[in-house]
XYZ file of C-alpha atoms in Angstrom:
520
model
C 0.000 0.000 0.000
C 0.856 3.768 -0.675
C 2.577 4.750 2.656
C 0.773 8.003 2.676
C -2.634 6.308 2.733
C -4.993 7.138 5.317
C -6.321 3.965 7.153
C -9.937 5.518 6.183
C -9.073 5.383 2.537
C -7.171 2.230 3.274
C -10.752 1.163 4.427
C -12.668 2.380 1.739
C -10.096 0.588 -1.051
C -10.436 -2.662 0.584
C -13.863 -2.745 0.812
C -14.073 -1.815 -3.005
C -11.577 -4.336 -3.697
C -14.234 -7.103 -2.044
C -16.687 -5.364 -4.746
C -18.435 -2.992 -2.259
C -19.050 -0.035 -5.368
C -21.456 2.262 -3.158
C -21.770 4.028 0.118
C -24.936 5.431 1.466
C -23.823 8.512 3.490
C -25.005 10.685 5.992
C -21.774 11.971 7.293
C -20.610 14.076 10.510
C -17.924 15.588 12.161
C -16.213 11.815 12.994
C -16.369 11.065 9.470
C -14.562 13.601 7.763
C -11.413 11.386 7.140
C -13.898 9.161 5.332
C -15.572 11.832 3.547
C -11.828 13.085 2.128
C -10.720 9.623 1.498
C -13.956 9.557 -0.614
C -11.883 11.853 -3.218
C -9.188 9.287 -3.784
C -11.552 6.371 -4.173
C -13.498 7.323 -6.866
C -14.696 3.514 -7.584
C -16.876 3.993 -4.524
C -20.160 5.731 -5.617
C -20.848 8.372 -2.570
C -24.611 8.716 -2.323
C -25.574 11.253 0.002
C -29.620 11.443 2.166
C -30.790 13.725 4.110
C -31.752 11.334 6.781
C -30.082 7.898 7.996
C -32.906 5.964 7.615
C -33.011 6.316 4.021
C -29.026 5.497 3.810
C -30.000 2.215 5.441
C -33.433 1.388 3.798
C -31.465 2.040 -0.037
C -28.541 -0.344 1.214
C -31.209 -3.114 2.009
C -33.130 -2.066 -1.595
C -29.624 -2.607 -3.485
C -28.742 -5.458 -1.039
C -31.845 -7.538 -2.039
C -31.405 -7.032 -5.689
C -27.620 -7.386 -5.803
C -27.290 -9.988 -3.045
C -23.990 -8.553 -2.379
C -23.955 -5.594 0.118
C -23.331 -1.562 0.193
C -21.797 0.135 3.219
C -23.686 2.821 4.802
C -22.157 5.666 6.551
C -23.217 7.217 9.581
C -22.691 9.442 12.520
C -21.696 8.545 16.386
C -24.601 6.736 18.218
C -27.148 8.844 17.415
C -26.939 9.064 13.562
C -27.123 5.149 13.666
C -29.986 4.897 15.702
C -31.995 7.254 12.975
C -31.568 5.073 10.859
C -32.291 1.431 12.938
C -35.772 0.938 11.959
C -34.938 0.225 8.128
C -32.211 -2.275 9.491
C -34.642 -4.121 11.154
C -36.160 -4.796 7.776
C -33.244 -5.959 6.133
C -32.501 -7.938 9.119
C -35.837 -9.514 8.771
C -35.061 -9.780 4.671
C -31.572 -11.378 5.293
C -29.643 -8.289 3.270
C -26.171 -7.827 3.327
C -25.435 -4.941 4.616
C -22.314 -3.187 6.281
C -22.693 -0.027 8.680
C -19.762 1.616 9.067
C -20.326 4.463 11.947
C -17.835 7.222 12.833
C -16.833 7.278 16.600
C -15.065 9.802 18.597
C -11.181 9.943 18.636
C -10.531 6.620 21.358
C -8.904 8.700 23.612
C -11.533 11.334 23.426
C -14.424 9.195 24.647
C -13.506 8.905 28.147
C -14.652 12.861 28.727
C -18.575 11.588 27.663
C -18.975 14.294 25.324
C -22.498 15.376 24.472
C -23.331 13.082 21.675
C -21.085 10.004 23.458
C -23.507 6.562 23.164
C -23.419 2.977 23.430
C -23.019 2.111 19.728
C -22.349 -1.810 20.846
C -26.083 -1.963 22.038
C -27.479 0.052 19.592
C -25.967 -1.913 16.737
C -26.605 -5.704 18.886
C -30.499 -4.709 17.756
C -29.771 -5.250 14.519
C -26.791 -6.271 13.405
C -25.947 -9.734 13.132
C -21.701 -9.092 13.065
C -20.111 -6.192 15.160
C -16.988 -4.977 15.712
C -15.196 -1.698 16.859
C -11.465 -1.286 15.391
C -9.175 -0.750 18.415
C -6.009 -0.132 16.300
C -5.089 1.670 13.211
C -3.288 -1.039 11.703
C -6.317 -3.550 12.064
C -8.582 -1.311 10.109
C -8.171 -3.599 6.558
C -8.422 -6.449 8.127
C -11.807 -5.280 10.441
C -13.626 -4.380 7.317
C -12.612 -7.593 5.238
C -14.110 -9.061 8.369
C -17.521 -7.412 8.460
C -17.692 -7.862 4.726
C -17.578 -11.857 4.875
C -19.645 -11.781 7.630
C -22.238 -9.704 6.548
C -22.505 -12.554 3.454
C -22.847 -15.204 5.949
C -26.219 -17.081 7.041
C -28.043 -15.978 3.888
C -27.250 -12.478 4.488
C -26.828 -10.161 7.489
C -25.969 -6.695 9.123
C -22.348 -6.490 9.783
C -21.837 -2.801 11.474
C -18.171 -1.813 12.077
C -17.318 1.135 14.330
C -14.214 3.816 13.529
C -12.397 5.721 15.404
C -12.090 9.256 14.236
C -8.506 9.303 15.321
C -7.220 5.745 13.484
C -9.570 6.770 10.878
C -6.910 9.637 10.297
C -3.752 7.597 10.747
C -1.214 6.745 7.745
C -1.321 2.991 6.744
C 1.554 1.870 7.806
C 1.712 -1.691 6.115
C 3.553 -1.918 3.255
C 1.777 -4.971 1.691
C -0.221 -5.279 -1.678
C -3.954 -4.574 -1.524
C -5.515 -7.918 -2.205
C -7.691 -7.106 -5.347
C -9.046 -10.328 -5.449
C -12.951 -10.980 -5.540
C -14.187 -12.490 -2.742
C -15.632 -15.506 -3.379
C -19.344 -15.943 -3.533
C -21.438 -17.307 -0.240
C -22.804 -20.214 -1.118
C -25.520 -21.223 1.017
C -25.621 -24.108 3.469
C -27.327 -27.095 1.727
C -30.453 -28.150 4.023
C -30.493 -31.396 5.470
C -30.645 -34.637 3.367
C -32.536 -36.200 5.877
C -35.169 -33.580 6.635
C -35.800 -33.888 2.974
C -36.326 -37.919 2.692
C -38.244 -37.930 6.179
C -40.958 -34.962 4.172
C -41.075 -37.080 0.886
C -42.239 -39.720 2.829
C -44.901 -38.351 4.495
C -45.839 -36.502 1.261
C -46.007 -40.038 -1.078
C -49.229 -40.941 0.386
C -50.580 -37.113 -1.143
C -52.081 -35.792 2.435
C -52.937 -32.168 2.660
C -50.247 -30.261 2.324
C -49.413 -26.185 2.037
C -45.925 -25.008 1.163
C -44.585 -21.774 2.721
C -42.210 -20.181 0.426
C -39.727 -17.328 1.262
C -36.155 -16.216 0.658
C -34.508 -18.326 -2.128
C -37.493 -20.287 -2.387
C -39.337 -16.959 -4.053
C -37.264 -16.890 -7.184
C -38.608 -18.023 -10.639
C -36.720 -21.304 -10.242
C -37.691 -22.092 -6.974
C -41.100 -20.986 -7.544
C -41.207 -23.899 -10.557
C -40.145 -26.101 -8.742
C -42.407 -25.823 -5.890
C -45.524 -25.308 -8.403
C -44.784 -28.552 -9.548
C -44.738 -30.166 -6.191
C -47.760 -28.740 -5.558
C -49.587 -29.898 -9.139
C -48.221 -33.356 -7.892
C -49.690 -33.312 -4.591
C -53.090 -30.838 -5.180
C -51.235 -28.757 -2.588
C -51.346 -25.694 -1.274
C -48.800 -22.788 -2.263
C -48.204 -19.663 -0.342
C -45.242 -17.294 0.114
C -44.547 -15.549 3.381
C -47.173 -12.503 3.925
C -44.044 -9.770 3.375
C -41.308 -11.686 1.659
C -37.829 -9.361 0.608
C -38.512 -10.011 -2.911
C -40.343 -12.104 -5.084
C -40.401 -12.955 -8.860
C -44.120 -12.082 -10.210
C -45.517 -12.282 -13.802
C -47.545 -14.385 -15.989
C -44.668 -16.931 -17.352
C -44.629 -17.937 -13.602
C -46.840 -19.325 -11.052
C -49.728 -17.577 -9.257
C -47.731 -17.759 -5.518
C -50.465 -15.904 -3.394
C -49.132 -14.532 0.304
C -50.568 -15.554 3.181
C -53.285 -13.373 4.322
C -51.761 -10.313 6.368
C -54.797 -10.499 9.266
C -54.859 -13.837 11.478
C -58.685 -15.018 10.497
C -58.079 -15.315 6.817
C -53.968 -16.939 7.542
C -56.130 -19.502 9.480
C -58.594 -20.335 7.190
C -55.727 -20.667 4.464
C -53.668 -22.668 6.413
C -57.130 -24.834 8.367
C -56.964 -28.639 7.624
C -53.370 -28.920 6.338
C -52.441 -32.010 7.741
C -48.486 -30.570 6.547
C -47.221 -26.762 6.620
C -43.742 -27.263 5.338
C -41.589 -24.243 5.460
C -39.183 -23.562 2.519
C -36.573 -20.754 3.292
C -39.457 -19.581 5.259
C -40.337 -18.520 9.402
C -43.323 -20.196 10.706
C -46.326 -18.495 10.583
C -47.039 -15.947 13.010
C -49.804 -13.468 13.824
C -47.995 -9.679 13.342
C -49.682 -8.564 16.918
C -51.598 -10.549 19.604
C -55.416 -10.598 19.929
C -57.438 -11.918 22.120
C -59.668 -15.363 21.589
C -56.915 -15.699 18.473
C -53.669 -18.344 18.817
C -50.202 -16.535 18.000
C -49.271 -19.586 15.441
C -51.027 -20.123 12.813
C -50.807 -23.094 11.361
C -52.455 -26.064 13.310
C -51.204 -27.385 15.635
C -48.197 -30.224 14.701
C -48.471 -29.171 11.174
C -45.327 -27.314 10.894
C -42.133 -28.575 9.604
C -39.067 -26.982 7.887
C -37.792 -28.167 4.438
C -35.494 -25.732 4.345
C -34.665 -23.246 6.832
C -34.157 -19.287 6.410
C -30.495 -19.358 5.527
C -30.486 -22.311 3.556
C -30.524 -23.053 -0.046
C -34.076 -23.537 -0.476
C -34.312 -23.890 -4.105
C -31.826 -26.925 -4.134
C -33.884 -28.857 -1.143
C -37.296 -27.768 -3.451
C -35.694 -29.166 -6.466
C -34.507 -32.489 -4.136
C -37.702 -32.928 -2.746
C -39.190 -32.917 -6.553
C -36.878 -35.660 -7.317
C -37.378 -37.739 -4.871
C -41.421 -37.542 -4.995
C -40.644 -38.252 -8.992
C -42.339 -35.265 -9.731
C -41.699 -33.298 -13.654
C -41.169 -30.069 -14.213
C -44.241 -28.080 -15.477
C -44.412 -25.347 -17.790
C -46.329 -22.062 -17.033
C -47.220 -19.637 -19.928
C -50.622 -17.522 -18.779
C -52.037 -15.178 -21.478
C -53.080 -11.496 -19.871
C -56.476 -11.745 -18.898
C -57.481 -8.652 -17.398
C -60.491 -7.945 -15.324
C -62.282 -4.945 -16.584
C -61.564 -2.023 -14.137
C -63.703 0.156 -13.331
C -63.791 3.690 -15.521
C -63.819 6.641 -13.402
C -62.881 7.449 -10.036
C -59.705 5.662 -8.540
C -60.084 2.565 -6.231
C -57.451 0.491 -4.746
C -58.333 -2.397 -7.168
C -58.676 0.148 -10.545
C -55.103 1.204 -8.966
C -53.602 -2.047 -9.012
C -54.895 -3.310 -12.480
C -53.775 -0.632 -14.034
C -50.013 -0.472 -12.602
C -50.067 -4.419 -13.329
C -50.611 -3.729 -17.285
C -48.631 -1.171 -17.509
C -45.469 -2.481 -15.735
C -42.367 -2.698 -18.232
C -40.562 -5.937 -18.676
C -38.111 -6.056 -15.167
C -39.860 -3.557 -13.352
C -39.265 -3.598 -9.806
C -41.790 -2.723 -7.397
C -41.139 -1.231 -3.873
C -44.534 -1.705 -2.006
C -45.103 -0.102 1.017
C -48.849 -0.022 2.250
C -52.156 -2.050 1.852
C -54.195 0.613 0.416
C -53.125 -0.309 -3.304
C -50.140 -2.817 -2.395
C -52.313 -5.956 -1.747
C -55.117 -5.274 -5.269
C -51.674 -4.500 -6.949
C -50.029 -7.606 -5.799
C -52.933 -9.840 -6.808
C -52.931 -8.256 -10.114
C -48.925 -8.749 -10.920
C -50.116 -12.432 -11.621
C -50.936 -11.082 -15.072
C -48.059 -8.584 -15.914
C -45.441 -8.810 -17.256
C -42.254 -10.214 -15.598
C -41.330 -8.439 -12.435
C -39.719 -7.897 -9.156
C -41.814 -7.156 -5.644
C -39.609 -5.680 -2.892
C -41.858 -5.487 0.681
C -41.364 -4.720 4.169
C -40.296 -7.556 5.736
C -40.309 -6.175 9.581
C -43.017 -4.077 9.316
C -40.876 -0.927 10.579
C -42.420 1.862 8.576
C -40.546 4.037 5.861
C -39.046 1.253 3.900
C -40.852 1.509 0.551
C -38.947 5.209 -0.808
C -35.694 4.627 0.426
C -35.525 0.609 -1.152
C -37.041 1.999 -4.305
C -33.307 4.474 -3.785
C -30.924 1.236 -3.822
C -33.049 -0.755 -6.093
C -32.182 1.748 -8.606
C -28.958 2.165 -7.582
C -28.024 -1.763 -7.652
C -30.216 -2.176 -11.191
C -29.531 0.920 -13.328
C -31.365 -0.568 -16.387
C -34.509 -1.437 -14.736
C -37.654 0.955 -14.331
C -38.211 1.384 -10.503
C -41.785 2.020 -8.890
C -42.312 2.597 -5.722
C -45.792 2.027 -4.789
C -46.572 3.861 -1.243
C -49.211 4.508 1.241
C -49.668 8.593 1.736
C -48.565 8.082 5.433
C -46.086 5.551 5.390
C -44.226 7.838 2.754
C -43.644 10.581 5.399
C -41.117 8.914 7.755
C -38.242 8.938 4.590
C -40.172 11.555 2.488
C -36.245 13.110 2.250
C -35.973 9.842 -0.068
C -36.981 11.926 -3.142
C -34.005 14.716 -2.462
C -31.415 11.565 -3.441
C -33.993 10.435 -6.318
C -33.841 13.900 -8.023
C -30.182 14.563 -7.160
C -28.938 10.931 -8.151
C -31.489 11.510 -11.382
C -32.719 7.647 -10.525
C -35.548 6.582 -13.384
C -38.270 5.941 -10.347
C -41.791 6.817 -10.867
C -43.549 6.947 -7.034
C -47.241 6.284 -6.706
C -48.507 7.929 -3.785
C -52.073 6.354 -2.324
C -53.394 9.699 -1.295
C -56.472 8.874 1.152
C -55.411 11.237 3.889
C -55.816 8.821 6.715
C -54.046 5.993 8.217
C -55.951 3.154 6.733
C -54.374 0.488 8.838
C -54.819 1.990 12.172
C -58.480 2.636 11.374
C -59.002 -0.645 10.201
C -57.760 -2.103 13.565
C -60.114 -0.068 15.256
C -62.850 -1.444 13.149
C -61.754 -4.936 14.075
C -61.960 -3.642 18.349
C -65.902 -3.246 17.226
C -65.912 0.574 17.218
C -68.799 1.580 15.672
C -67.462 5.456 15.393
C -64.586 7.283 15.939
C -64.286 9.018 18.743
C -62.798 13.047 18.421
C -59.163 11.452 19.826
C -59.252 8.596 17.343
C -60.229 10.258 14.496
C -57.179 12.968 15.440
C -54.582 10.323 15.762
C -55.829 7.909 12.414
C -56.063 11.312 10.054
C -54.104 13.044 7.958
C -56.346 15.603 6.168
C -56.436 18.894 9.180
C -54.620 19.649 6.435
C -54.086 17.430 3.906
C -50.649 17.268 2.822
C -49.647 18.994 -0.862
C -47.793 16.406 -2.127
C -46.925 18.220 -5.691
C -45.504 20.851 -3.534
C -43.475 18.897 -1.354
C -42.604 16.747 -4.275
C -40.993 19.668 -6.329
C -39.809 21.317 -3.285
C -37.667 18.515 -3.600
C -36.517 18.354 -7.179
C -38.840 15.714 -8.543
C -41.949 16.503 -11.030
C -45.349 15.636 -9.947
C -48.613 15.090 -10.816
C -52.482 14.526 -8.966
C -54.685 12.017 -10.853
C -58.146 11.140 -9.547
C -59.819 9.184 -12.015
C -58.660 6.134 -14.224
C -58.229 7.681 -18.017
C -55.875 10.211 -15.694
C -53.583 7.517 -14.396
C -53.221 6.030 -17.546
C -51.827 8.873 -18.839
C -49.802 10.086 -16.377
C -47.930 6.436 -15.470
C -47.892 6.416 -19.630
C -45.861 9.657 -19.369
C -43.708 8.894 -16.050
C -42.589 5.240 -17.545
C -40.668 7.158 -20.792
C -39.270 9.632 -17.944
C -35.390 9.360 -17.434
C -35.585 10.668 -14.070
C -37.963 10.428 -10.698
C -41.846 11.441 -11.025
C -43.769 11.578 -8.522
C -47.814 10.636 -9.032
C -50.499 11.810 -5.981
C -53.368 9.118 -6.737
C -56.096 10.583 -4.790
C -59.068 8.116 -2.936
């Protein structure tokens, strides 16, 4: 290495050197080395947001598409914690992701200076790999470190803290920067003998529903587990929120599992077999009373293939050893006639679904539109379906960011929920100012849907003067074309059918972010 190399562009080469290409940033006063070093490395893209929590959600969007990770930059304790709630997504997604967060100088942190934290137990939340670097001269070897690991167990937060003061510190080795690639993580192989024990309970054709998630939700593990299914007149599901799944009408219609507990139980009632592949057990997103936390029935459950493993491979093992062929899907678009007029949530989806390009990806965040649109991407044409896997809101923008980032030749929507969108609403700043080709839908029903929906389910007849405060969002209604182009990005209101059409017609040929308000 150069001798007059910083260890924080020491840092930034090695971790471009193990193909890391991007760094979401939201830099501070302990970063600065970083942020010069930035100068020298110009491999590493720099992308900079105006709030942490969109640096982490677009690392988990480019993450889940690339399957490699990004590093995210951050500030002290407190800039890390902003942005937590997106890394409990892609902790819940299994996204490689490395943090790398800016401490105080080591031997200023024994005067507990104002924004002084405990960055161990912040990061323990959510990150599956920590470390801190206690000397300058580990500092390549600490981020080669968090780089493996964070491409370990089918994908994980690795977070790595840095000392301003070695951050600033000359390299002093004088050995060659491995430029290798590191090699791909190949993921553990489930067990042979979890697979022979479920083909032989399967032979005699019981009822049976598969669970499908992670690996499982590509198009070739999808085939293979529609086959199965043909075989055995079982039942096919895929998790309720899975990180990404392969949609279209060349492959199989893979419904998810109903996001309320009533309707998962009825879907799942009378399987004598819930076998998960690459997917977590069934579980009911909140408590309620008179309702069981597990879903499935009781002794139903067992795992092909567990999160982490290589799901497709046991699918495809199981197939062979229940002598089952492959089958060949080919749909034709049949569309249900939608509606003219006014906008509804299932006019909404039908529409997006037709006019999706080939390799679209889809960031969906909220059930106003997200669940008619999901049905409806049966039909369309091939494409990807990114959702929040933790249920931590303000995932959809910032995903839709590093989506675009990871697949610059693929059109990008983000399809969002009016309230949702506020927690990363600073998303669209990076879309206009990294000119990213993603056209936003905003579900503009000035409420939030969800929370008013649970209150329906607590039998309340009408809301109350506190209720309706807390579930609405119209005293006032937010102007989303002004905030939009406040931030750089073109928008649009459409309120009736022949008006989306037109306008998603228009933002699809767009080179850079639009923004549509689709008002309900």
């Amino acid at each position: 290495m150069d001798s007059k190399m910083t260890c924080a562009e020491a840092l930034l080469r090695a971790a471009n050197s193990a193909g890391i290409d991007v760094c979401f940033a939201n830099p501070g006063t302990t970063e600065i080395p970083l942020v010069q070093a930035l100068d020298n490395v110009p491999q590493m893209r720099p992308v900079l947001a105006l709030f942490e929590g969109v640096c982490s959600g677009a690392a988990d969007g480019y993450g889940r598409m690339r399957g490699s990770p990004a590093l995210t930059l951050t500030h002290l304790g407190p800039g890390f914690a902003n942005s937590i709630a997106n890394l409990h997504n892609a902790r819940r997604a299994r996204t490689p992701i490395v943090n790398i967060i800016g401490d105080h100088a080591s031997w200023h942190l024994a005067f507990d200076a104002p924004l002084t934290s405990d960055i161990a137990s912040l990061a323990a939340a959510v990150s599956g790999w920590q470390r801190k670097i206690e000397r300058a001269d580990d500092t390549v070897r600490d981020v080669k470190a968090a780089i493996a690991a964070s491409m370990q167990r089918g994908g994980q937060v690795a977070t790595l803290v840095f000392p301003m003061d070695f951050q600033q510190q000359l390299e002093k080795s004088d050995r060659p920067l491995d430029n290798s690639p590191p090699e791909a993580c190949k993921l553990p192989l489930a067990s042979r003998g979890r697979i022979e024990d479920i083909a032989r309970c399967l032979h005699d054709r019981p009822s049976v529903t598969f669970l499908l998630g992670g690996p499982a939700l590509t198009e070739r593990g999808q085939r293979a587990a529609a086959a199965i299914a043909e075989y055995l007149g079982a039942k096919l599901y895929a998790e309720t929120f899975p990180a990404r799944i392969e949609r279209g009408r060349n492959l199989p219609d893979v419904d998810r599992l109903p996001y309320f507990p009533e309707p998962a139980i009825k879907a799942l009632s009378g399987s004598r077999h819930v076998i998960l592949v690459g997917a977590r057990e069934p579980i009911a997103y909140f408590g309620y009373e008179n309702l069981p936390s597990r879903l499935a029935p009781d002794g139903s459950v067992s795992a092909l293939a567990e999160p982490g493993e290589d799901a497709v491979e046991a699918l495809e093992a199981l197939a062979t050893a229940l002598g089952v062929k492959p089958v060949s899907i080919n749909r034709p678009a049949q569309w249900s006639a939608a509606p003219e007029g006014q906008l509804s949530p299932q006019a909404i989806g039908s529409i997006i679904a037709q006019t999706l390009p080939e390799g679209a990806i889809v960031s969906i965040e909220g059930g106003t539109c997200g669940y008619p649109f999901a049905t409806a991407s049966a039909m369309s044409s091939s494409c990807t379906l990114l959702t929040n896997t933790g249920g931590a809101i303000g995932q959809g923008l910032p995903v839709a960011i590093g989506a675009a980032i990871a697949c610059p030749d693929r059109k990008v929507i983000a399809l969002q929920s009016d309230g949702s969108a506020q927690y990363t609403i600073q998303s669209l700043w990076t879309m206009a100012r990294e000119s990213l080709p993603i056209v936003v839908l905003i579900a503009s029903n000035h409420r939030y849907g969800v929370l008013q929906t649970e209150l329906g389910r607590s039998n309340v007849a009408h809301l109350g003067a506190a209720s309706a405060a807390l579930t609405s969002l119209d005293k006032p209604k937010i102007d989303w074309q002004a905030i939009a182009r406040g931030y750089g990005v073109p928008a649009v209101q459409v309120a009736d059918t022949t008006a989306l059409r037109s306008a998603l017609s228009s933002a699809m040929r767009a080179e850079g972010p639009q923004l549509i308000e689709m008002s309900l």
